[in-house]
JSON list of C-alpha atoms and ligand atoms in Angstrom, two decimals:
[
{"chain": "Y", "resi": 253, "resn": "MET", "atom": "CA", "xyz": [-5.62, -8.18, 5.83]},
{"chain": "Y", "resi": 254, "resn": "GLN", "atom": "CA", "xyz": [-3.43, -6.94, 2.97]},
{"chain": "Y", "resi": 255, "resn": "TYR", "atom": "CA", "xyz": [0.12, -5.57, 3.22]},
{"chain": "Y", "resi": 256, "resn": "ILE", "atom": "CA", "xyz": [0.94, -3.29, 0.31]},
{"chain": "Y", "resi": 257, "resn": "LEU", "atom": "CA", "xyz": [4.28, -1.65, -0.54]},
{"chain": "Y", "resi": 258, "resn": "ASP", "atom": "CA", "xyz": [4.15, 2.16, -0.83]},
{"chain": "Y", "resi": 259, "resn": "THR", "atom": "CA", "xyz": [7.15, 2.58, -3.14]},
{"chain": "Y", "resi": 260, "resn": "ALA", "atom": "CA", "xyz": [8.20, 2.60, -6.80]},
{"chain": "Y", "resi": 261, "resn": "ASP", "atom": "CA", "xyz": [11.66, 1.14, -6.07]},
{"chain": "Y", "resi": 262, "resn": "VAL", "atom": "CA", "xyz": [11.54, -1.92, -8.33]},
{"chain": "Y", "resi": 263, "resn": "ASP", "atom": "CA", "xyz": [14.56, -3.64, -6.74]},
{"chain": "Y", "resi": 264, "resn": "PHE", "atom": "CA", "xyz": [13.04, -3.34, -3.28]},
{"chain": "Y", "resi": 265, "resn": "ILE", "atom": "CA", "xyz": [9.62, -4.47, -4.57]},
{"chain": "Y", "resi": 266, "resn": "ARG", "atom": "CA", "xyz": [11.14, -7.58, -6.18]},
{"chain": "Y", "resi": 267, "resn": "LYS", "atom": "CA", "xyz": [12.97, -8.49, -2.97]},
{"chain": "Y", "resi": 268, "resn": "ALA", "atom": "CA", "xyz": [9.95, -7.83, -0.71]},
{"chain": "Y", "resi": 269, "resn": "VAL", "atom": "CA", "xyz": [7.50, -9.77, -2.90]},
{"chain": "Y", "resi": 270, "resn": "ASP", "atom": "CA", "xyz": [9.86, -12.74, -2.73]},
{"chain": "Y", "resi": 271, "resn": "LEU", "atom": "CA", "xyz": [10.11, -12.58, 1.08]},
{"chain": "Y", "resi": 272, "resn": "TYR", "atom": "CA", "xyz": [6.77, -11.36, 2.41]},
{"chain": "Y", "resi": 273, "resn": "PRO", "atom": "CA", "xyz": [3.00, -11.87, 1.93]},
{"chain": "Y", "resi": 274, "resn": "ILE", "atom": "CA", "xyz": [2.52, -8.77, -0.24]},
{"chain": "Y", "resi": 275, "resn": "ALA", "atom": "CA", "xyz": [-0.80, -7.95, -1.94]},
{"chain": "Y", "resi": 276, "resn": "GLY", "atom": "CA", "xyz": [0.52, -5.25, -4.24]},
{"chain": "Y", "resi": 277, "resn": "VAL", "atom": "CA", "xyz": [2.14, -1.85, -4.68]},
{"chain": "Y", "resi": 278, "resn": "THR", "atom": "CA", "xyz": [0.85, 1.69, -4.32]},
{"chain": "Y", "resi": 279, "resn": "THR", "atom": "CA", "xyz": [2.46, 4.69, -5.96]},
{"chain": "Y", "resi": 280, "resn": "ASN", "atom": "CA", "xyz": [1.67, 8.38, -6.03]},
{"chain": "Y", "resi": 281, "resn": "PRO", "atom": "CA", "xyz": [3.19, 11.19, -8.13]},
{"chain": "Y", "resi": 282, "resn": "THR", "atom": "CA", "xyz": [5.75, 12.02, -5.40]},
{"chain": "Y", "resi": 283, "resn": "ILE", "atom": "CA", "xyz": [6.83, 8.39, -5.03]},
{"chain": "Y", "resi": 284, "resn": "VAL", "atom": "CA", "xyz": [7.21, 7.99, -8.83]},
{"chain": "Y", "resi": 285, "resn": "ALA", "atom": "CA", "xyz": [9.10, 11.31, -9.24]},
{"chain": "Y", "resi": 286, "resn": "LYS", "atom": "CA", "xyz": [11.55, 10.26, -6.49]},
{"chain": "Y", "resi": 287, "resn": "GLU", "atom": "CA", "xyz": [12.82, 7.42, -8.72]},
{"chain": "Y", "resi": 288, "resn": "LYS", "atom": "CA", "xyz": [14.02, 10.00, -11.34]},
{"chain": "Y", "resi": 289, "resn": "LYS", "atom": "CA", "xyz": [13.22, 7.60, -14.21]},
{"chain": "Y", "resi": 290, "resn": "ASN", "atom": "CA", "xyz": [10.73, 7.42, -17.06]},
{"chain": "Y", "resi": 291, "resn": "PHE", "atom": "CA", "xyz": [7.17, 6.90, -15.75]},
{"chain": "Y", "resi": 292, "resn": "LYS", "atom": "CA", "xyz": [6.26, 4.13, -18.21]},
{"chain": "Y", "resi": 293, "resn": "GLU", "atom": "CA", "xyz": [9.48, 2.24, -17.43]},
{"chain": "Y", "resi": 294, "resn": "ILE", "atom": "CA", "xyz": [8.77, 2.46, -13.69]},
{"chain": "Y", "resi": 295, "resn": "ILE", "atom": "CA", "xyz": [5.21, 1.12, -14.02]},
{"chain": "Y", "resi": 296, "resn": "ARG", "atom": "CA", "xyz": [6.25, -1.65, -16.44]},
{"chain": "Y", "resi": 297, "resn": "GLY", "atom": "CA", "xyz": [9.15, -2.52, -14.11]},
{"chain": "Y", "resi": 298, "resn": "ILE", "atom": "CA", "xyz": [6.83, -2.83, -11.12]},
{"chain": "Y", "resi": 299, "resn": "ARG", "atom": "CA", "xyz": [4.41, -5.01, -13.11]},
{"chain": "Y", "resi": 300, "resn": "GLU", "atom": "CA", "xyz": [7.26, -7.26, -14.23]},
{"chain": "Y", "resi": 301, "resn": "ALA", "atom": "CA", "xyz": [8.47, -7.54, -10.61]},
{"chain": "Y", "resi": 302, "resn": "ILE", "atom": "CA", "xyz": [5.06, -8.38, -9.08]},
{"chain": "Y", "resi": 303, "resn": "GLY", "atom": "CA", "xyz": [3.47, -10.44, -11.90]},
{"chain": "Y", "resi": 304, "resn": "GLU", "atom": "CA", "xyz": [-0.06, -10.09, -13.32]},
{"chain": "Y", "resi": 305, "resn": "ASP", "atom": "CA", "xyz": [-2.03, -10.97, -10.19]},
{"chain": "Y", "resi": 306, "resn": "LEU", "atom": "CA", "xyz": [-0.79, -8.57, -7.53]},
{"chain": "Y", "resi": 307, "resn": "MET", "atom": "CA", "xyz": [-2.33, -5.11, -7.39]},
{"chain": "Y", "resi": 308, "resn": "ILE", "atom": "CA", "xyz": [-0.70, -1.92, -8.59]},
{"chain": "Y", "resi": 309, "resn": "HIS", "atom": "CA", "xyz": [-2.30, 1.42, -7.68]},
{"chain": "Y", "resi": 310, "resn": "VAL", "atom": "CA", "xyz": [-1.30, 4.33, -9.96]},
{"chain": "Y", "resi": 311, "resn": "GLN", "atom": "CA", "xyz": [-2.47, 7.92, -9.51]},
{"chain": "Y", "resi": 312, "resn": "CYS", "atom": "CA", "xyz": [-3.94, 10.39, -12.03]},
{"chain": "Y", "resi": 313, "resn": "LEU", "atom": "CA", "xyz": [-2.80, 14.03, -12.11]},
{"chain": "Y", "resi": 314, "resn": "SER", "atom": "CA", "xyz": [-5.71, 15.63, -14.03]},
{"chain": "Y", "resi": 315, "resn": "LEU", "atom": "CA", "xyz": [-8.18, 17.90, -12.24]},
{"chain": "Y", "resi": 316, "resn": "LYS", "atom": "CA", "xyz": [-11.22, 17.68, -14.57]},
{"chain": "Y", "resi": 317, "resn": "ALA", "atom": "CA", "xyz": [-13.40, 14.56, -14.54]},
{"chain": "Y", "resi": 318, "resn": "GLU", "atom": "CA", "xyz": [-13.21, 13.96, -18.31]},
{"chain": "Y", "resi": 319, "resn": "ASP", "atom": "CA", "xyz": [-9.39, 14.28, -18.23]},
{"chain": "Y", "resi": 320, "resn": "ILE", "atom": "CA", "xyz": [-9.16, 11.99, -15.20]},
{"chain": "Y", "resi": 321, "resn": "VAL", "atom": "CA", "xyz": [-11.17, 9.39, -17.15]},
{"chain": "Y", "resi": 322, "resn": "LYS", "atom": "CA", "xyz": [-8.73, 9.64, -20.09]},
{"chain": "Y", "resi": 323, "resn": "GLU", "atom": "CA", "xyz": [-5.75, 9.25, -17.75]},
{"chain": "Y", "resi": 324, "resn": "ALA", "atom": "CA", "xyz": [-7.40, 6.32, -15.97]},
{"chain": "Y", "resi": 325, "resn": "LEU", "atom": "CA", "xyz": [-7.94, 4.45, -19.25]},
{"chain": "Y", "resi": 326, "resn": "TYR", "atom": "CA", "xyz": [-4.29, 5.11, -20.19]},
{"chain": "Y", "resi": 327, "resn": "ILE", "atom": "CA", "xyz": [-3.05, 3.86, -16.78]},
{"chain": "Y", "resi": 328, "resn": "LYS", "atom": "CA", "xyz": [-5.21, 0.74, -17.05]},
{"chain": "Y", "resi": 329, "resn": "GLU", "atom": "CA", "xyz": [-3.63, -0.05, -20.44]},
{"chain": "Y", "resi": 330, "resn": "LEU", "atom": "CA", "xyz": [-0.11, 0.77, -19.28]},
{"chain": "Y", "resi": 331, "resn": "ALA", "atom": "CA", "xyz": [-0.10, -1.09, -15.96]},
{"chain": "Y", "resi": 332, "resn": "LYS", "atom": "CA", "xyz": [-1.91, -4.22, -17.25]},
{"chain": "Y", "resi": 333, "resn": "GLY", "atom": "CA", "xyz": [-3.25, -6.99, -15.00]},
{"chain": "Y", "resi": 334, "resn": "ASN", "atom": "CA", "xyz": [-4.66, -6.12, -11.59]},
{"chain": "Y", "resi": 335, "resn": "VAL", "atom": "CA", "xyz": [-4.61, -2.30, -11.69]},
{"chain": "Y", "resi": 336, "resn": "PHE", "atom": "CA", "xyz": [-6.34, 0.30, -9.53]},
{"chain": "Y", "resi": 337, "resn": "VAL", "atom": "CA", "xyz": [-6.45, 3.92, -10.64]},
{"chain": "Y", "resi": 338, "resn": "LYS", "atom": "CA", "xyz": [-5.93, 6.35, -7.76]},
{"chain": "Y", "resi": 339, "resn": "ILE", "atom": "CA", "xyz": [-8.13, 9.44, -7.85]},
{"chain": "Y", "resi": 340, "resn": "PRO", "atom": "CA", "xyz": [-8.00, 12.23, -5.25]},
{"chain": "Y", "resi": 341, "resn": "VAL", "atom": "CA", "xyz": [-11.34, 13.03, -3.58]},
{"chain": "Y", "resi": 342, "resn": "ILE", "atom": "CA", "xyz": [-11.85, 16.49, -5.08]},
{"chain": "Y", "resi": 343, "resn": "PRO", "atom": "CA", "xyz": [-15.36, 17.12, -6.51]},
{"chain": "Y", "resi": 344, "resn": "GLU", "atom": "CA", "xyz": [-14.24, 16.37, -10.12]},
{"chain": "Y", "resi": 345, "resn": "GLY", "atom": "CA", "xyz": [-12.50, 13.27, -8.80]},
{"chain": "Y", "resi": 346, "resn": "ILE", "atom": "CA", "xyz": [-15.78, 11.98, -7.34]},
{"chain": "Y", "resi": 347, "resn": "LYS", "atom": "CA", "xyz": [-17.46, 12.58, -10.71]},
{"chain": "Y", "resi": 348, "resn": "ALA", "atom": "CA", "xyz": [-14.63, 10.68, -12.42]},
{"chain": "Y", "resi": 349, "resn": "ILE", "atom": "CA", "xyz": [-15.10, 7.78, -9.98]},
{"chain": "Y", "resi": 350, "resn": "LYS", "atom": "CA", "xyz": [-18.78, 7.56, -10.97]},
{"chain": "Y", "resi": 351, "resn": "LEU", "atom": "CA", "xyz": [-17.91, 7.65, -14.70]},
{"chain": "Y", "resi": 352, "resn": "LEU", "atom": "CA", "xyz": [-15.13, 5.07, -14.37]},
{"chain": "Y", "resi": 353, "resn": "LYS", "atom": "CA", "xyz": [-17.29, 2.73, -12.32]},
{"chain": "Y", "resi": 354, "resn": "GLU", "atom": "CA", "xyz": [-19.63, 2.48, -15.33]},
{"chain": "Y", "resi": 355, "resn": "ARG", "atom": "CA", "xyz": [-16.60, 1.36, -17.38]},
{"chain": "Y", "resi": 356, "resn": "ASN", "atom": "CA", "xyz": [-15.55, -1.28, -14.82]},
{"chain": "Y", "resi": 357, "resn": "ILE", "atom": "CA", "xyz": [-12.26, 0.44, -13.97]},
{"chain": "Y", "resi": 358, "resn": "LYS", "atom": "CA", "xyz": [-11.06, -0.36, -10.45]},
{"chain": "Y", "resi": 359, "resn": "ILE", "atom": "CA", "xyz": [-10.57, 2.75, -8.34]},
{"chain": "Y", "resi": 360, "resn": "THR", "atom": "CA", "xyz": [-8.74, 3.79, -5.19]},
{"chain": "Y", "resi": 361, "resn": "ALA", "atom": "CA", "xyz": [-10.01, 7.10, -3.86]},
{"chain": "Y", "resi": 362, "resn": "THR", "atom": "CA", "xyz": [-7.02, 8.87, -2.34]},
{"chain": "Y", "resi": 363, "resn": "ALA", "atom": "CA", "xyz": [-5.89, 11.93, -0.35]},
{"chain": "Y", "resi": 364, "resn": "ILE", "atom": "CA", "xyz": [-8.61, 11.20, 2.23]},
{"chain": "Y", "resi": 365, "resn": "PHE", "atom": "CA", "xyz": [-8.55, 13.10, 5.51]},
{"chain": "Y", "resi": 366, "resn": "THR", "atom": "CA", "xyz": [-12.15, 12.77, 6.77]},
{"chain": "Y", "resi": 367, "resn": "PRO", "atom": "CA", "xyz": [-14.70, 9.96, 7.13]},
{"chain": "Y", "resi": 368, "resn": "GLN", "atom": "CA", "xyz": [-17.22, 11.89, 4.99]},
{"chain": "Y", "resi": 369, "resn": "GLN", "atom": "CA", "xyz": [-14.77, 12.08, 2.08]},
{"chain": "Y", "resi": 370, "resn": "ALA", "atom": "CA", "xyz": [-14.36, 8.31, 2.33]},
{"chain": "Y", "resi": 371, "resn": "LEU", "atom": "CA", "xyz": [-18.11, 7.65, 2.50]},
{"chain": "Y", "resi": 372, "resn": "ILE", "atom": "CA", "xyz": [-18.86, 9.84, -0.53]},
{"chain": "Y", "resi": 373, "resn": "ALA", "atom": "CA", "xyz": [-16.06, 8.21, -2.55]},
{"chain": "Y", "resi": 374, "resn": "ALA", "atom": "CA", "xyz": [-17.32, 4.75, -1.55]},
{"chain": "Y", "resi": 375, "resn": "MET", "atom": "CA", "xyz": [-20.88, 5.62, -2.54]},
{"chain": "Y", "resi": 376, "resn": "ALA", "atom": "CA", "xyz": [-19.59, 6.94, -5.89]},
{"chain": "Y", "resi": 377, "resn": "GLY", "atom": "CA", "xyz": [-18.10, 3.48, -6.52]},
{"chain": "Y", "resi": 378, "resn": "ALA", "atom": "CA", "xyz": [-14.51, 3.45, -5.21]},
{"chain": "Y", "resi": 379, "resn": "ASP", "atom": "CA", "xyz": [-13.12, -0.02, -4.58]},
{"chain": "Y", "resi": 380, "resn": "TYR", "atom": "CA", "xyz": [-10.64, 1.27, -1.99]},
{"chain": "Y", "resi": 381, "resn": "VAL", "atom": "CA", "xyz": [-10.54, 4.46, 0.06]},
{"chain": "Y", "resi": 382, "resn": "ALA", "atom": "CA", "xyz": [-7.12, 5.64, 1.26]},
{"chain": "Y", "resi": 383, "resn": "PRO", "atom": "CA", "xyz": [-6.99, 7.79, 4.42]},
{"chain": "Y", "resi": 384, "resn": "TYR", "atom": "CA", "xyz": [-3.60, 9.41, 5.26]},
{"chain": "Y", "resi": 385, "resn": "VAL", "atom": "CA", "xyz": [-2.73, 8.56, 8.84]},
{"chain": "Y", "resi": 386, "resn": "ASP", "atom": "CA", "xyz": [0.59, 10.33, 9.46]},
{"chain": "Y", "resi": 387, "resn": "ARG", "atom": "CA", "xyz": [-0.47, 13.50, 7.61]},
{"chain": "Y", "resi": 388, "resn": "LEU", "atom": "CA", "xyz": [-3.49, 13.61, 9.95]},
{"chain": "Y", "resi": 389, "resn": "ASP", "atom": "CA", "xyz": [-1.34, 13.01, 13.05]},
{"chain": "Y", "resi": 390, "resn": "ASN", "atom": "CA", "xyz": [0.92, 15.86, 11.94]},
{"chain": "Y", "resi": 391, "resn": "ILE", "atom": "CA", "xyz": [-1.92, 18.39, 12.14]},
{"chain": "Y", "resi": 392, "resn": "SER", "atom": "CA", "xyz": [-2.86, 17.24, 15.66]},
{"chain": "Y", "resi": 393, "resn": "ALA", "atom": "CA", "xyz": [-5.74, 15.15, 14.34]},
{"chain": "Y", "resi": 394, "resn": "ASP", "atom": "CA", "xyz": [-6.08, 11.44, 15.16]},
{"chain": "Y", "resi": 395, "resn": "GLY", "atom": "CA", "xyz": [-5.28, 9.39, 12.05]},
{"chain": "Y", "resi": 396, "resn": "VAL", "atom": "CA", "xyz": [-6.16, 6.05, 13.65]},
{"chain": "Y", "resi": 397, "resn": "LYS", "atom": "CA", "xyz": [-9.55, 7.39, 14.83]},
{"chain": "Y", "resi": 398, "resn": "VAL", "atom": "CA", "xyz": [-10.35, 8.65, 11.32]},
{"chain": "Y", "resi": 399, "resn": "VAL", "atom": "CA", "xyz": [-9.53, 5.20, 9.91]},
{"chain": "Y", "resi": 400, "resn": "ALA", "atom": "CA", "xyz": [-11.65, 3.49, 12.59]},
{"chain": "Y", "resi": 401, "resn": "GLU", "atom": "CA", "xyz": [-14.62, 5.75, 11.78]},
{"chain": "Y", "resi": 402, "resn": "ILE", "atom": "CA", "xyz": [-14.27, 5.03, 8.05]},
{"chain": "Y", "resi": 403, "resn": "VAL", "atom": "CA", "xyz": [-14.20, 1.27, 8.72]},
{"chain": "Y", "resi": 404, "resn": "GLU", "atom": "CA", "xyz": [-17.37, 1.66, 10.82]},
{"chain": "Y", "resi": 405, "resn": "LEU", "atom": "CA", "xyz": [-19.18, 3.89, 8.30]},
{"chain": "Y", "resi": 406, "resn": "LEU", "atom": "CA", "xyz": [-18.56, 1.48, 5.43]},
{"chain": "Y", "resi": 407, "resn": "LYS", "atom": "CA", "xyz": [-19.81, -1.41, 7.56]},
{"chain": "Y", "resi": 408, "resn": "ILE", "atom": "CA", "xyz": [-22.97, 0.44, 8.69]},
{"chain": "Y", "resi": 409, "resn": "ASN", "atom": "CA", "xyz": [-23.80, 1.24, 5.06]},
{"chain": "Y", "resi": 410, "resn": "ASN", "atom": "CA", "xyz": [-23.08, -2.31, 3.82]},
{"chain": "Y", "resi": 411, "resn": "LEU", "atom": "CA", "xyz": [-20.57, -0.97, 1.31]},
{"chain": "Y", "resi": 412, "resn": "GLU", "atom": "CA", "xyz": [-18.05, -3.38, -0.20]},
{"chain": "Y", "resi": 413, "resn": "THR", "atom": "CA", "xyz": [-15.41, -0.66, -0.48]},
{"chain": "Y", "resi": 414, "resn": "LYS", "atom": "CA", "xyz": [-12.20, -1.59, 1.36]},
{"chain": "Y", "resi": 415, "resn": "VAL", "atom": "CA", "xyz": [-10.07, 0.73, 3.47]},
{"chain": "Y", "resi": 416, "resn": "LEU", "atom": "CA", "xyz": [-6.45, 1.06, 2.35]},
{"chain": "Y", "resi": 417, "resn": "ALA", "atom": "CA", "xyz": [-4.80, 3.03, 5.15]},
{"chain": "Y", "resi": 418, "resn": "ALA", "atom": "CA", "xyz": [-1.80, 5.03, 3.93]},
{"chain": "Y", "resi": 419, "resn": "SER", "atom": "CA", "xyz": [0.84, 7.53, 5.05]},
{"chain": "Y", "resi": 420, "resn": "PHE", "atom": "CA", "xyz": [2.63, 5.89, 7.97]},
{"chain": "Y", "resi": 421, "resn": "LYS", "atom": "CA", "xyz": [5.83, 6.97, 9.69]},
{"chain": "Y", "resi": 422, "resn": "ASN", "atom": "CA", "xyz": [6.07, 4.43, 12.51]},
{"chain": "Y", "resi": 423, "resn": "VAL", "atom": "CA", "xyz": [5.20, 0.85, 13.42]},
{"chain": "Y", "resi": 424, "resn": "GLU", "atom": "CA", "xyz": [2.77, 1.87, 16.19]},
{"chain": "Y", "resi": 425, "resn": "GLN", "atom": "CA", "xyz": [0.57, 3.75, 13.68]},
{"chain": "Y", "resi": 426, "resn": "VAL", "atom": "CA", "xyz": [0.44, 0.66, 11.45]},
{"chain": "Y", "resi": 427, "resn": "HIS", "atom": "CA", "xyz": [-0.31, -1.62, 14.40]},
{"chain": "Y", "resi": 428, "resn": "LYS", "atom": "CA", "xyz": [-3.11, 0.57, 15.79]},
{"chain": "Y", "resi": 429, "resn": "VAL", "atom": "CA", "xyz": [-4.66, 0.90, 12.33]},
{"chain": "Y", "resi": 430, "resn": "CYS", "atom": "CA", "xyz": [-4.59, -2.89, 11.89]},
{"chain": "Y", "resi": 431, "resn": "LEU", "atom": "CA", "xyz": [-6.63, -3.19, 15.11]},
{"chain": "Y", "resi": 432, "resn": "THR", "atom": "CA", "xyz": [-9.43, -1.04, 13.62]},
{"chain": "Y", "resi": 433, "resn": "GLY", "atom": "CA", "xyz": [-10.39, -3.85, 11.25]},
{"chain": "Y", "resi": 434, "resn": "VAL", "atom": "CA", "xyz": [-8.95, -2.09, 8.22]},
{"chain": "Y", "resi": 435, "resn": "GLN", "atom": "CA", "xyz": [-8.63, -4.36, 5.15]},
{"chain": "Y", "resi": 436, "resn": "SER", "atom": "CA", "xyz": [-5.21, -3.12, 3.98]},
{"chain": "Y", "resi": 437, "resn": "VAL", "atom": "CA", "xyz": [-2.25, -0.94, 4.84]},
{"chain": "Y", "resi": 438, "resn": "THR", "atom": "CA", "xyz": [0.34, 0.49, 2.46]},
{"chain": "Y", "resi": 439, "resn": "VAL", "atom": "CA", "xyz": [3.76, 0.93, 4.00]},
{"chain": "Y", "resi": 440, "resn": "ASN", "atom": "CA", "xyz": [6.94, 2.57, 2.67]},
{"chain": "Y", "resi": 441, "resn": "LYS", "atom": "CA", "xyz": [10.09, 0.47, 2.27]},
{"chain": "Y", "resi": 442, "resn": "ASP", "atom": "CA", "xyz": [11.99, 1.71, 5.37]},
{"chain": "Y", "resi": 443, "resn": "LEU", "atom": "CA", "xyz": [9.01, 1.22, 7.63]},
{"chain": "Y", "resi": 444, "resn": "PHE", "atom": "CA", "xyz": [8.08, -2.15, 6.13]},
{"chain": "Y", "resi": 445, "resn": "GLU", "atom": "CA", "xyz": [11.41, -3.65, 7.26]},
{"chain": "Y", "resi": 446, "resn": "LYS", "atom": "CA", "xyz": [10.81, -2.25, 10.76]},
{"chain": "Y", "resi": 447, "resn": "LEU", "atom": "CA", "xyz": [7.49, -4.16, 10.99]},
{"chain": "Y", "resi": 448, "resn": "ILE", "atom": "CA", "xyz": [9.36, -7.46, 11.02]},
{"chain": "Y", "resi": 449, "resn": "TYR", "atom": "CA", "xyz": [12.53, -6.41, 12.90]},
{"chain": "Y", "resi": 450, "resn": "HIS", "atom": "CA", "xyz": [13.06, -7.02, 16.61]},
{"chain": "Y", "resi": 451, "resn": "PRO", "atom": "CA", "xyz": [16.50, -7.00, 18.31]},
{"chain": "Y", "resi": 452, "resn": "LEU", "atom": "CA", "xyz": [15.49, -9.91, 20.57]},
{"chain": "Y", "resi": 453, "resn": "THR", "atom": "CA", "xyz": [14.58, -12.01, 17.52]},
{"chain": "Y", "resi": 454, "resn": "GLU", "atom": "CA", "xyz": [18.03, -11.32, 16.07]},
{"chain": "Y", "resi": 455, "resn": "TRP", "atom": "CA", "xyz": [19.70, -12.06, 19.41]},
{"chain": "Y", "resi": 456, "resn": "SER", "atom": "CA", "xyz": [17.71, -15.29, 19.81]},
{"chain": "Y", "resi": 457, "resn": "VAL", "atom": "CA", "xyz": [18.62, -16.54, 16.33]},
{"chain": "Y", "resi": 458, "resn": "ASN", "atom": "CA", "xyz": [22.32, -15.76, 16.88]},
{"chain": "Y", "resi": 459, "resn": "THR", "atom": "CA", "xyz": [22.27, -17.56, 20.25]},
{"chain": "Y", "resi": 460, "resn": "PHE", "atom": "CA", "xyz": [20.57, -20.64, 18.73]},
{"chain": "Y", "resi": 461, "resn": "ILE", "atom": "CA", "xyz": [23.24, -20.81, 16.04]},
{"chain": "Y", "resi": 462, "resn": "SER", "atom": "CA", "xyz": [26.20, -20.37, 18.34]},
{"chain": "Y", "resi": 463, "resn": "ASP", "atom": "CA", "xyz": [24.88, -22.96, 20.85]},
{"chain": "Y", "resi": 464, "resn": "TRP", "atom": "CA", "xyz": [24.32, -25.41, 17.97]},
{"chain": "Y", "resi": 465, "resn": "GLU", "atom": "CA", "xyz": [27.72, -24.78, 16.39]},
{"chain": "Y", "resi": 466, "resn": "ASN", "atom": "CA", "xyz": [29.51, -25.22, 19.73]},
{"chain": "Y", "resi": 467, "resn": "GLN", "atom": "CA", "xyz": [28.14, -28.75, 19.87]},
{"chain": "Y", "resi": 468, "resn": "TYR", "atom": "CA", "xyz": [27.91, -29.81, 16.19]},
{"chain": "Y", "resi": 469, "resn": "GLY", "atom": "CA", "xyz": [30.48, -27.67, 14.35]},
{"chain": "Y", "resi": 470, "resn": "LYS", "atom": "CA", "xyz": [30.59, -24.53, 12.19]},
{"chain": "Y", "resi": 471, "resn": "ASN", "atom": "CA", "xyz": [27.95, -23.99, 9.48]},
{"chain": "Y", "resi": 472, "resn": "LYS", "atom": "CA", "xyz": [26.12, -27.21, 10.39]},
{"chain": "Y", "resi": 473, "resn": "THR", "atom": "CA", "xyz": [22.31, -27.35, 10.29]},
{"chain": "Y", "resi": 474, "resn": "THR", "atom": "CA", "xyz": [19.88, -30.13, 11.23]},
{"chain": "Y", "resi": 475, "resn": "LEU", "atom": "CA", "xyz": [20.54, -31.54, 7.73]},
{"chain": "Y", "resi": 476, "resn": "ASP", "atom": "CA", "xyz": [24.15, -32.35, 8.65]},
{"chain": "Y", "resi": 477, "resn": "CYS", "atom": "CA", "xyz": [23.64, -33.84, 12.09]},
{"chain": "V", "resi": 669, "resn": "E4P", "atom": "C1", "xyz": [-0.50, 6.32, -0.65]},
{"chain": "V", "resi": 669, "resn": "E4P", "atom": "O1", "xyz": [-0.05, 5.85, -1.68]},
{"chain": "V", "resi": 669, "resn": "E4P", "atom": "C2", "xyz": [-0.19, 7.69, -0.19]},
{"chain": "V", "resi": 669, "resn": "E4P", "atom": "O2", "xyz": [-0.03, 8.48, -1.31]},
{"chain": "V", "resi": 669, "resn": "E4P", "atom": "C3", "xyz": [1.04, 7.70, 0.67]},
{"chain": "V", "resi": 669, "resn": "E4P", "atom": "O3", "xyz": [0.98, 6.67, 1.63]},
{"chain": "V", "resi": 669, "resn": "E4P", "atom": "C4", "xyz": [1.30, 9.02, 1.33]},
{"chain": "V", "resi": 669, "resn": "E4P", "atom": "O4", "xyz": [2.37, 8.87, 2.22]},
{"chain": "V", "resi": 669, "resn": "E4P", "atom": "P1", "xyz": [3.18, 10.08, 2.85]},
{"chain": "V", "resi": 669, "resn": "E4P", "atom": "O5", "xyz": [2.26, 10.87, 3.71]},
{"chain": "V", "resi": 669, "resn": "E4P", "atom": "O6", "xyz": [4.26, 9.42, 3.64]},
{"chain": "V", "resi": 669, "resn": "E4P", "atom": "O7", "xyz": [3.72, 10.90, 1.71]}
]
């Protein structure tokens, strides 16, 4: 299982990578634009924050296969290290995935809303396929079911492509998707902190400390007693 951060906020990424078992970072054009900074600086900043080994997924904007290939090669050079180029599953995008596979560029097929889109992208050579859970739930579809069917389809066809479930707005969506056997989830910064938070955990920790301090004194730990 891989937890990935769906943000381009370098300060948050640095903090989260220090605290949690993070496999990498995903961005998309909306996420990058939200930072209101130079694109190259953002990508270099993320790479500096996560090091060479963790993944960074960066999306192309072009709509023609040949242009997508050019953008992908540029992104690969810019982002260095362990980089995945995100390509939407439009017909020209599928062609670009086939062309880039021949050049050993790692690809995340994105903007996926149906199992057939995921299967076609996987067969074209995508390393990850990224279905959008909350955007599906918002049109009265079942995002978790779509992810479960993609996981199953890839297994049936013995494809090595991994599922990177994306677009989450609550903890329950993430949890249910994890139970489908998905290989990775990408979670935005507000939601990521909610995955680990529980009021009873906070209450328990505070109670432990106050019980301890009543007996052994303020700011004392096991090291002092
Ligand atoms: C992945 O990187 C997707 O682009 C992203 O998770 C979409 O999330 P949203 O539906 O919250 O915009």
